[in-house]
């Protein structure tokens, strides 16, 4: 059965309601479409279910997005800015509704939906509205030492930034609104259309995103959502006729997406996994560092790409730090935080994530580690796992080297600053990290030597919410940027226009090739690049004559 121009119903059984979804959100539902059934991982209650998009529909969805993009990019800039201002107002006015969907799908505390998802979405919208006037401004090229000559020849170059076209966003479930929304709003601000594939763990939050854009008044097909599994729908999207794929997710899937995108040479931005180090020097403000660690290790139940996963503490303050850290972590209340503002940590996303944590703890012990606290699932309904710290695990062990997407941190000690930097950099990941000291000069010097897209001095992992700062990783944490000017640069084509007033009849390098052309070419290279000015005047006169065609 093919449903074409009819809205599709998604059920929210526990609310006893149904919602209508726009046809172009996942336009066609075939008889064999995947069915996505979503449960709240904290309460295990159903959230809703819906049919997936058929991968066969993706070319048509992109075609429609492309048509909408042409219309959107042709609108006057101020009109587009007004739409994004309305978008900001709409999201701000609907924080509770959107947060509720986020919390139901992920089980995360309400504080985290508001502070991380909603704030980063709103900050990116505000930043985009502010930046839009400068995004499309043409900028002249500086020819450097050749400037005088280019002026004499009557030539100039400039860059006219243009939208890329259609941006595919393949998103994870951990910040199911904040991540794709901030990427989508910047893409749209840069004049592009967006086709988003949310994680199949968080499809309803993905649909909330589209709803916000539509409410703000973007053209119907400018921001579309396709629903389904990564292997089917995500793969079809990455290998489709889009102009960039922004992928946020695991390194393993990143590799698959690069391979799929390579089929069409689609450029990719890769925001991948992390294993962030925290370096605590002897002169650090230890209570603040311990407080930061208790948040930075366990925010979103440790399911944050920039969660602290390795803590390196100077040996002189190691025990003191462990005591403070254990005390702060022990105060974190587990549960479902929609109705309880004191809940500090929600569940993991599903049962297999909990099993993975158990396996990682067992492996850490096998390799010499010791559980300082936590290490098991509590006696609770839902996919919970206790905040966990492992000590004594060697630097080479899996718990220190492999990604742990859950509430487990390894704590190690160091003797010298050099040793701390080298241990922090001894990782295949390089997403973010932090150094803690009361000597800011020393902190900066260490931060500048640590690997990662962002290194904080005396803070941890919050700059995703500051949309004006670039976001991106190195090594197996990915490449490219979202957010900041660097992020906008990846959403625009630096269209180069070169204008020649046509003062001369020909170029030195045009046909016919002959002995004179060869001598002049050699001589010019000597003057321009070799700094040899002998016979320069005569050579330039002869060149001028030749260019004039005499
Ligand atoms: P994931 O890699 O399993 O999935 C991410 C997205 O890719 C989902 O939408 C999924 O459906 C899709 N996908 C899966 N297989 C695919 C395939 N073969 N082809 C196309 N698409 C496919 O990641 P996740 O479990 O949703 O999120 C957790 C991971 O994301 C962690 O590794 C975390 O570190 C990373 N992450 C990174 C950042 C960052 O900014 N660097 C931010 C958040 C999360």
XYZ file of C-alpha atoms and ligand atoms in Angstrom:
594
model
C 0.000 0.000 0.000
C 1.359 3.396 -0.906
C 0.035 6.391 1.020
C 0.871 9.449 -0.979
C -0.881 12.659 -0.136
C -2.333 11.690 3.167
C -0.971 12.543 6.582
C 0.400 9.587 8.489
C -0.769 8.919 12.003
C 1.703 8.259 14.764
C 0.384 6.882 18.014
C 1.308 8.103 21.472
C -0.572 5.386 23.393
C 0.221 6.515 26.926
C -1.067 9.990 26.164
C -4.122 8.437 24.606
C -3.624 10.659 21.588
C -2.638 10.536 17.988
C -0.737 13.098 16.007
C -0.847 13.794 12.310
C 2.498 13.959 10.564
C 3.021 15.840 7.335
C 3.102 13.644 4.273
C 6.510 14.901 3.193
C 7.989 14.098 6.580
C 8.194 10.518 5.424
C 6.101 10.795 2.356
C 5.439 7.248 1.424
C 4.853 4.262 3.590
C 5.104 1.002 1.796
C 3.427 -2.185 2.898
C 6.818 -3.559 3.962
C 8.008 -0.399 5.721
C 9.918 -0.797 8.963
C 7.814 -0.065 12.019
C 9.562 2.006 14.669
C 8.252 1.368 18.168
C 9.587 3.650 20.830
C 9.727 3.102 24.592
C 10.840 5.422 27.366
C 14.077 3.819 28.644
C 13.442 5.120 32.177
C 9.870 3.930 32.646
C 9.735 1.273 29.909
C 6.375 2.712 28.919
C 5.576 3.083 25.226
C 6.104 6.509 23.703
C 4.652 5.888 20.274
C 5.154 4.071 17.031
C 5.365 5.000 13.406
C 6.328 3.686 10.003
C 9.736 4.318 8.558
C 10.381 6.112 5.294
C 10.999 3.825 2.370
C 14.599 4.267 1.145
C 13.171 4.335 -2.392
C 11.480 7.620 -1.561
C 14.670 9.459 -0.723
C 15.494 10.706 -4.254
C 12.031 12.266 -4.509
C 12.340 13.858 -1.067
C 15.677 15.370 -2.043
C 14.270 16.583 -5.345
C 11.548 18.445 -3.460
C 14.069 19.823 -0.967
C 16.175 21.115 -3.853
C 13.211 22.916 -5.384
C 12.337 24.467 -2.028
C 15.950 25.519 -1.511
C 16.011 27.486 -4.771
C 12.969 29.458 -3.633
C 14.344 29.963 -0.132
C 17.748 31.208 -1.310
C 16.044 33.632 -3.709
C 14.102 35.356 -0.910
C 15.503 38.663 0.321
C 17.893 38.130 3.201
C 15.795 40.162 5.634
C 12.754 38.011 4.898
C 14.744 34.870 5.683
C 16.066 36.414 8.882
C 12.521 37.199 9.963
C 11.602 33.537 9.529
C 14.508 32.474 11.747
C 13.576 35.059 14.353
C 10.099 33.513 14.393
C 11.724 30.101 14.705
C 13.595 31.258 17.796
C 10.413 32.661 19.311
C 8.515 29.459 18.538
C 11.135 27.162 20.073
C 11.496 29.405 23.125
C 7.735 29.376 23.608
C 7.562 25.588 23.254
C 10.468 24.556 25.447
C 8.256 22.435 27.676
C 6.493 20.557 24.871
C 9.689 19.810 23.001
C 11.580 18.893 26.191
C 8.840 16.486 27.100
C 9.281 14.560 23.869
C 13.061 14.559 24.372
C 12.693 13.259 27.932
C 10.184 10.608 26.959
C 12.375 9.262 24.184
C 15.703 9.349 26.046
C 14.666 9.255 29.710
C 17.070 12.124 30.442
C 16.447 14.597 33.289
C 14.371 17.629 32.355
C 17.271 19.914 33.411
C 19.425 18.301 30.749
C 16.798 18.581 28.015
C 16.514 22.280 28.796
C 20.159 23.093 29.462
C 21.711 21.057 26.711
C 19.172 20.397 23.954
C 17.049 23.512 24.118
C 19.781 25.985 24.988
C 22.092 24.818 22.236
C 19.230 24.960 19.719
C 18.297 28.483 20.776
C 21.873 29.693 20.952
C 22.491 28.428 17.408
C 19.365 30.176 16.155
C 20.344 33.478 17.742
C 23.882 33.163 16.390
C 22.578 32.356 12.903
C 20.236 35.335 12.849
C 23.122 37.586 13.909
C 25.556 36.163 11.351
C 23.250 36.029 8.323
C 23.970 39.548 7.011
C 27.692 38.849 6.812
C 27.454 35.308 5.445
C 26.756 36.252 1.841
C 28.919 39.372 1.646
C 31.378 39.107 -1.254
C 35.005 39.404 -0.166
C 37.905 40.487 -2.345
C 41.017 38.363 -2.753
C 44.345 39.765 -1.631
C 46.928 38.917 -4.302
C 49.789 39.694 -1.942
C 53.008 40.611 -3.742
C 51.230 40.266 -7.070
C 48.690 42.981 -6.163
C 50.378 45.819 -8.052
C 50.778 43.738 -11.177
C 47.151 42.540 -11.024
C 45.965 46.107 -10.711
C 48.034 47.105 -13.734
C 46.614 44.172 -15.712
C 43.081 45.201 -14.677
C 42.104 42.057 -12.821
C 40.481 41.223 -9.552
C 39.110 38.192 -7.774
C 36.402 37.910 -5.211
C 34.555 35.195 -3.334
C 30.792 35.197 -3.522
C 29.576 32.708 -0.873
C 26.674 30.564 -2.115
C 24.544 27.951 -0.366
C 25.610 24.387 -1.057
C 22.079 23.115 -1.753
C 20.694 20.183 0.210
C 22.346 19.159 3.459
C 21.742 15.662 4.837
C 21.934 15.510 8.618
C 22.261 12.072 10.187
C 21.867 12.489 13.903
C 22.384 10.517 17.108
C 19.874 10.023 19.909
C 21.871 11.452 22.815
C 21.016 15.122 22.167
C 18.214 14.445 19.715
C 17.079 18.067 19.466
C 20.154 20.169 20.308
C 22.509 18.512 17.842
C 20.401 18.285 14.663
C 18.525 21.507 15.332
C 21.691 23.592 15.703
C 23.075 22.011 12.529
C 19.793 22.487 10.638
C 19.285 26.116 11.640
C 22.789 27.029 10.516
C 22.282 25.164 7.236
C 19.002 26.976 6.605
C 20.536 30.342 7.599
C 23.193 29.676 4.968
C 20.418 29.260 2.386
C 20.293 25.464 2.248
C 17.564 22.852 2.514
C 17.867 20.045 5.072
C 16.898 16.401 5.071
C 17.290 15.043 8.595
C 17.443 11.434 9.637
C 17.065 11.285 13.384
C 18.130 8.187 15.246
C 15.457 5.521 15.284
C 15.677 5.854 19.096
C 14.358 9.426 18.856
C 12.084 9.787 15.805
C 9.443 11.905 17.536
C 12.007 14.501 18.590
C 13.139 14.636 14.958
C 9.579 15.405 13.944
C 9.381 18.153 16.586
C 12.291 19.813 14.825
C 10.444 19.932 11.517
C 7.310 21.118 13.233
C 9.205 24.139 14.612
C 10.579 25.121 11.199
C 7.150 24.802 9.602
C 5.560 26.861 12.376
C 8.137 29.584 11.717
C 7.136 29.687 8.061
C 9.893 27.999 6.078
C 8.737 26.555 2.739
C 6.993 23.197 3.184
C 9.786 21.045 1.745
C 12.795 22.997 2.984
C 13.292 20.962 6.148
C 12.234 17.341 5.845
C 12.617 14.375 8.112
C 13.122 10.780 7.068
C 12.529 8.089 9.626
C 14.175 4.701 9.857
C 17.176 2.606 10.662
C 20.684 3.696 9.853
C 21.513 0.709 7.726
C 18.550 1.311 5.421
C 17.376 4.921 5.504
C 20.629 6.472 6.779
C 22.706 4.636 4.224
C 20.345 5.598 1.387
C 20.496 9.248 2.458
C 24.302 9.371 2.738
C 24.699 7.950 -0.760
C 22.003 10.137 -2.307
C 22.214 13.273 -4.378
C 22.898 15.721 -1.537
C 25.557 18.420 -1.293
C 26.977 17.568 2.134
C 26.402 14.948 4.782
C 26.744 16.087 8.378
C 27.061 12.969 10.456
C 27.122 12.878 14.229
C 27.518 9.458 15.764
C 29.956 6.664 16.420
C 33.303 6.312 14.682
C 32.335 2.874 13.424
C 29.209 4.173 11.678
C 31.147 7.236 10.507
C 33.350 4.946 8.442
C 30.292 3.354 6.828
C 28.793 6.737 6.061
C 31.995 7.958 4.460
C 31.976 4.891 2.238
C 28.321 5.474 1.307
C 28.910 9.192 0.668
C 31.937 8.368 -1.477
C 29.646 6.773 -4.049
C 28.646 10.292 -5.098
C 31.681 12.096 -3.712
C 29.387 13.819 -1.243
C 31.469 15.934 1.135
C 31.131 14.874 4.745
C 31.448 16.449 8.159
C 32.227 13.817 10.770
C 31.362 14.472 14.422
C 32.330 11.168 16.014
C 33.118 9.507 19.313
C 35.367 10.694 22.097
C 37.344 9.650 25.168
C 37.882 13.001 26.806
C 40.706 13.451 29.285
C 40.566 15.695 32.345
C 43.980 16.695 33.698
C 43.950 17.832 37.337
C 47.146 19.593 38.388
C 48.289 19.817 41.996
C 47.335 23.505 42.204
C 43.764 22.985 40.936
C 40.725 24.116 42.895
C 39.960 20.532 43.912
C 36.367 20.932 45.155
C 35.403 22.681 41.904
C 37.308 20.121 39.819
C 35.580 17.247 41.653
C 32.191 18.891 41.212
C 32.935 19.362 37.515
C 33.998 15.725 37.221
C 30.782 14.495 38.840
C 28.818 16.438 36.245
C 31.198 15.925 33.299
C 31.392 12.140 33.759
C 27.694 11.482 34.380
C 25.755 14.125 32.480
C 23.260 12.395 30.192
C 24.233 9.170 32.000
C 27.696 9.414 30.473
C 26.182 9.289 27.004
C 27.744 12.519 25.805
C 30.501 12.559 23.231
C 32.420 15.047 25.398
C 31.833 13.363 28.736
C 34.983 12.977 30.806
C 36.147 9.394 30.363
C 39.702 9.597 31.706
C 40.801 11.635 34.711
C 44.527 12.161 35.254
C 45.275 13.518 38.712
C 48.626 14.666 40.082
C 49.842 12.072 42.570
C 50.133 14.641 45.378
C 46.369 15.326 45.328
C 45.158 11.979 43.970
C 43.579 10.624 47.143
C 42.094 13.971 48.091
C 40.518 14.285 44.645
C 39.153 10.716 44.772
C 37.482 11.406 48.121
C 35.857 14.606 46.905
C 34.828 13.074 43.588
C 33.311 9.977 45.237
C 31.372 12.152 47.631
C 29.964 14.384 44.855
C 29.093 11.400 42.646
C 27.329 9.607 45.492
C 24.843 12.481 45.716
C 23.562 12.005 42.160
C 19.984 10.803 42.281
C 18.963 8.274 39.630
C 15.488 8.157 38.119
C 13.155 9.618 35.558
C 13.402 13.334 35.946
C 10.354 14.708 34.192
C 8.418 15.256 37.395
C 11.323 15.271 39.816
C 13.750 18.164 39.369
C 16.256 16.585 41.748
C 16.971 13.609 39.512
C 20.560 14.029 38.350
C 20.963 11.036 36.097
C 18.622 9.158 33.804
C 18.879 5.732 32.218
C 20.959 4.462 29.349
C 19.219 4.447 26.011
C 18.442 0.719 25.866
C 19.098 -2.676 27.413
C 22.104 -3.447 25.262
C 23.818 -0.249 26.421
C 23.509 -1.522 30.016
C 24.942 -4.895 29.003
C 27.807 -3.067 27.321
C 28.597 -1.214 30.585
C 28.603 -4.485 32.514
C 30.981 -6.004 29.987
C 33.266 -2.951 30.141
C 33.457 -3.092 33.937
C 34.226 -6.830 33.840
C 36.950 -6.251 31.253
C 38.428 -3.375 33.286
C 38.696 -5.642 36.337
C 40.214 -8.403 34.203
C 42.868 -5.936 33.014
C 43.863 -4.785 36.508
C 41.240 -2.132 37.301
C 39.302 -1.803 40.549
C 35.791 -0.417 41.005
C 35.966 2.659 43.229
C 32.201 3.120 43.196
C 29.241 1.953 41.135
C 29.940 -0.759 38.590
C 26.503 -2.331 38.412
C 22.869 -1.775 37.525
C 20.753 -0.561 40.457
C 17.583 -2.318 41.477
C 15.332 -0.116 39.381
C 12.904 -0.481 36.522
C 14.400 0.945 33.353
C 17.830 0.782 31.762
C 19.822 2.326 34.594
C 23.475 1.889 35.485
C 25.208 3.400 38.497
C 27.719 6.226 38.184
C 30.984 4.313 38.099
C 34.672 5.048 38.606
C 37.500 2.622 37.904
C 40.932 3.090 39.447
C 44.244 1.257 38.944
C 43.483 0.360 35.316
C 46.630 0.681 33.210
C 46.833 3.363 30.514
C 46.850 0.651 27.846
C 43.667 -1.060 29.105
C 40.382 -0.980 27.213
C 38.639 1.163 29.817
C 41.220 3.881 29.152
C 41.478 3.430 25.398
C 38.058 2.381 24.007
C 34.938 4.511 23.824
C 32.631 4.041 26.817
C 29.229 5.468 26.007
C 27.860 5.353 29.526
C 28.566 6.454 33.117
C 32.037 4.970 33.607
C 35.255 6.913 34.098
C 38.804 5.706 34.606
C 40.904 7.664 37.119
C 44.705 7.522 36.850
C 47.570 9.396 38.478
C 50.564 11.194 36.997
C 53.854 12.575 38.305
C 54.955 15.252 35.838
C 53.226 17.685 33.518
C 54.907 16.019 30.518
C 53.579 12.652 31.620
C 50.055 14.080 31.982
C 50.098 15.572 28.478
C 51.475 12.417 26.969
C 48.866 10.213 28.720
C 46.061 12.577 27.710
C 47.224 12.504 24.084
C 47.733 8.736 24.082
C 44.340 8.004 22.556
C 42.919 7.311 19.129
C 40.215 9.886 19.939
C 40.660 13.643 20.190
C 37.353 15.378 20.644
C 37.653 17.558 23.690
C 39.407 17.702 27.047
C 40.210 19.871 30.003
C 43.024 20.973 32.278
C 42.486 22.189 35.844
C 44.883 24.586 37.529
C 44.923 27.903 39.331
C 47.785 29.060 37.082
C 45.984 30.150 33.897
C 49.202 30.649 31.939
C 50.244 27.091 32.687
C 46.729 25.872 31.917
C 46.769 27.553 28.524
C 50.211 26.193 27.707
C 49.040 22.653 28.489
C 45.703 23.143 26.683
C 47.564 24.219 23.559
C 49.554 20.973 23.602
C 46.614 18.633 24.250
C 44.949 16.912 21.286
C 41.305 17.686 20.565
C 38.966 20.071 18.821
C 38.278 21.977 22.065
C 40.353 22.002 25.242
C 38.959 23.830 28.255
C 40.929 25.374 31.069
C 38.945 24.950 34.305
C 35.684 23.933 32.646
C 34.202 20.975 30.863
C 32.256 20.121 27.739
C 29.716 22.916 27.575
C 30.827 24.908 24.544
C 28.481 23.000 22.243
C 25.908 25.379 23.680
C 27.989 28.386 22.599
C 27.169 28.325 18.907
C 29.743 30.988 18.075
C 32.574 28.588 18.962
C 33.636 25.875 16.499
C 32.782 22.261 17.216
C 34.705 19.334 15.809
C 37.193 16.579 16.551
C 40.527 15.203 15.352
C 41.873 11.668 14.890
C 39.049 9.102 15.173
C 36.777 11.766 16.648
C 36.233 13.041 13.124
C 36.928 16.097 11.045
C 35.219 19.224 9.861
C 33.175 21.587 11.968
C 29.681 22.490 12.925
C 29.020 25.779 14.781
C 31.079 28.954 14.618
C 32.425 30.561 11.479
C 34.180 27.296 10.698
C 30.789 25.560 10.715
C 29.235 28.125 8.386
C 32.202 27.758 6.034
C 31.206 24.115 5.503
C 27.652 25.085 4.603
C 28.604 27.586 1.920
C 30.429 27.236 -1.343
C 33.271 29.798 -1.662
C 32.311 30.698 -5.223
C 35.313 32.400 -6.821
C 34.731 35.037 -9.508
C 37.734 36.421 -11.407
C 37.172 39.578 -13.464
C 39.559 40.794 -16.195
C 38.917 44.193 -17.757
C 40.374 42.774 -20.963
C 43.039 45.433 -21.369
C 45.364 43.146 -23.269
C 44.869 41.190 -26.465
C 46.411 37.998 -25.182
C 48.148 36.229 -22.322
C 51.797 35.326 -22.172
C 50.915 31.643 -21.824
C 48.483 31.505 -24.734
C 49.358 30.165 -28.195
C 51.417 30.519 -30.251
C 54.332 29.082 -28.259
C 57.705 30.318 -29.549
C 61.236 31.231 -28.513
C 60.299 34.761 -27.425
C 57.406 33.493 -25.273
C 59.732 31.017 -23.616
C 62.358 33.666 -22.813
C 59.791 36.095 -21.445
C 58.175 33.402 -19.326
C 61.525 32.425 -17.826
C 62.448 36.056 -17.228
C 59.138 36.810 -15.537
C 59.502 33.821 -13.238
C 62.968 35.121 -12.310
C 61.589 38.551 -11.470
C 58.343 37.565 -9.745
C 59.409 34.532 -7.771
C 63.206 34.395 -7.915
C 63.836 37.996 -6.876
C 66.281 38.470 -9.833
C 65.619 41.897 -11.264
C 68.407 42.195 -13.871
C 67.015 43.388 -17.227
C 63.613 43.696 -15.567
C 62.579 46.926 -17.316
C 63.411 45.627 -20.787
C 61.710 42.323 -20.098
C 58.547 43.917 -18.824
C 58.375 46.206 -21.869
C 58.768 43.242 -24.226
C 56.098 41.336 -22.260
C 53.722 44.282 -22.464
C 54.208 44.477 -26.202
C 53.497 40.792 -26.569
C 50.368 40.963 -24.416
C 49.104 43.830 -26.503
C 49.513 41.561 -29.502
C 52.156 43.625 -31.213
P 25.346 5.748 15.865
O 26.613 5.923 15.115
O 24.924 4.380 16.212
O 24.118 6.382 15.020
C 24.107 7.728 14.614
C 23.134 7.885 13.451
O 23.631 7.148 12.342
C 21.748 7.354 13.726
O 20.785 8.191 13.127
C 21.765 5.996 13.067
O 20.488 5.534 12.710
C 22.619 6.280 11.849
N 23.263 5.101 11.256
C 23.624 3.939 11.867
N 24.175 3.095 10.962
C 24.172 3.733 9.769
C 24.612 3.396 8.457
N 25.181 2.214 8.200
N 24.455 4.301 7.476
C 23.896 5.506 7.727
N 23.448 5.886 8.940
C 23.587 5.021 9.954
O 25.453 6.693 17.129
P 24.432 6.863 18.319
O 24.421 5.605 19.116
O 23.150 7.408 17.839
O 25.166 8.032 19.144
C 26.244 7.780 19.981
C 27.568 8.064 19.285
O 27.569 9.384 18.772
C 28.742 8.016 20.249
O 29.822 7.364 19.621
C 29.062 9.485 20.485
O 30.385 9.718 20.902
C 28.747 10.069 19.162
N 28.449 11.509 19.248
C 29.360 12.399 18.773
C 29.110 13.768 18.884
C 30.081 14.801 18.386
O 29.716 15.970 18.315
N 31.306 14.442 18.028
C 27.922 14.200 19.474
C 27.011 13.253 19.933
C 27.276 11.905 19.816
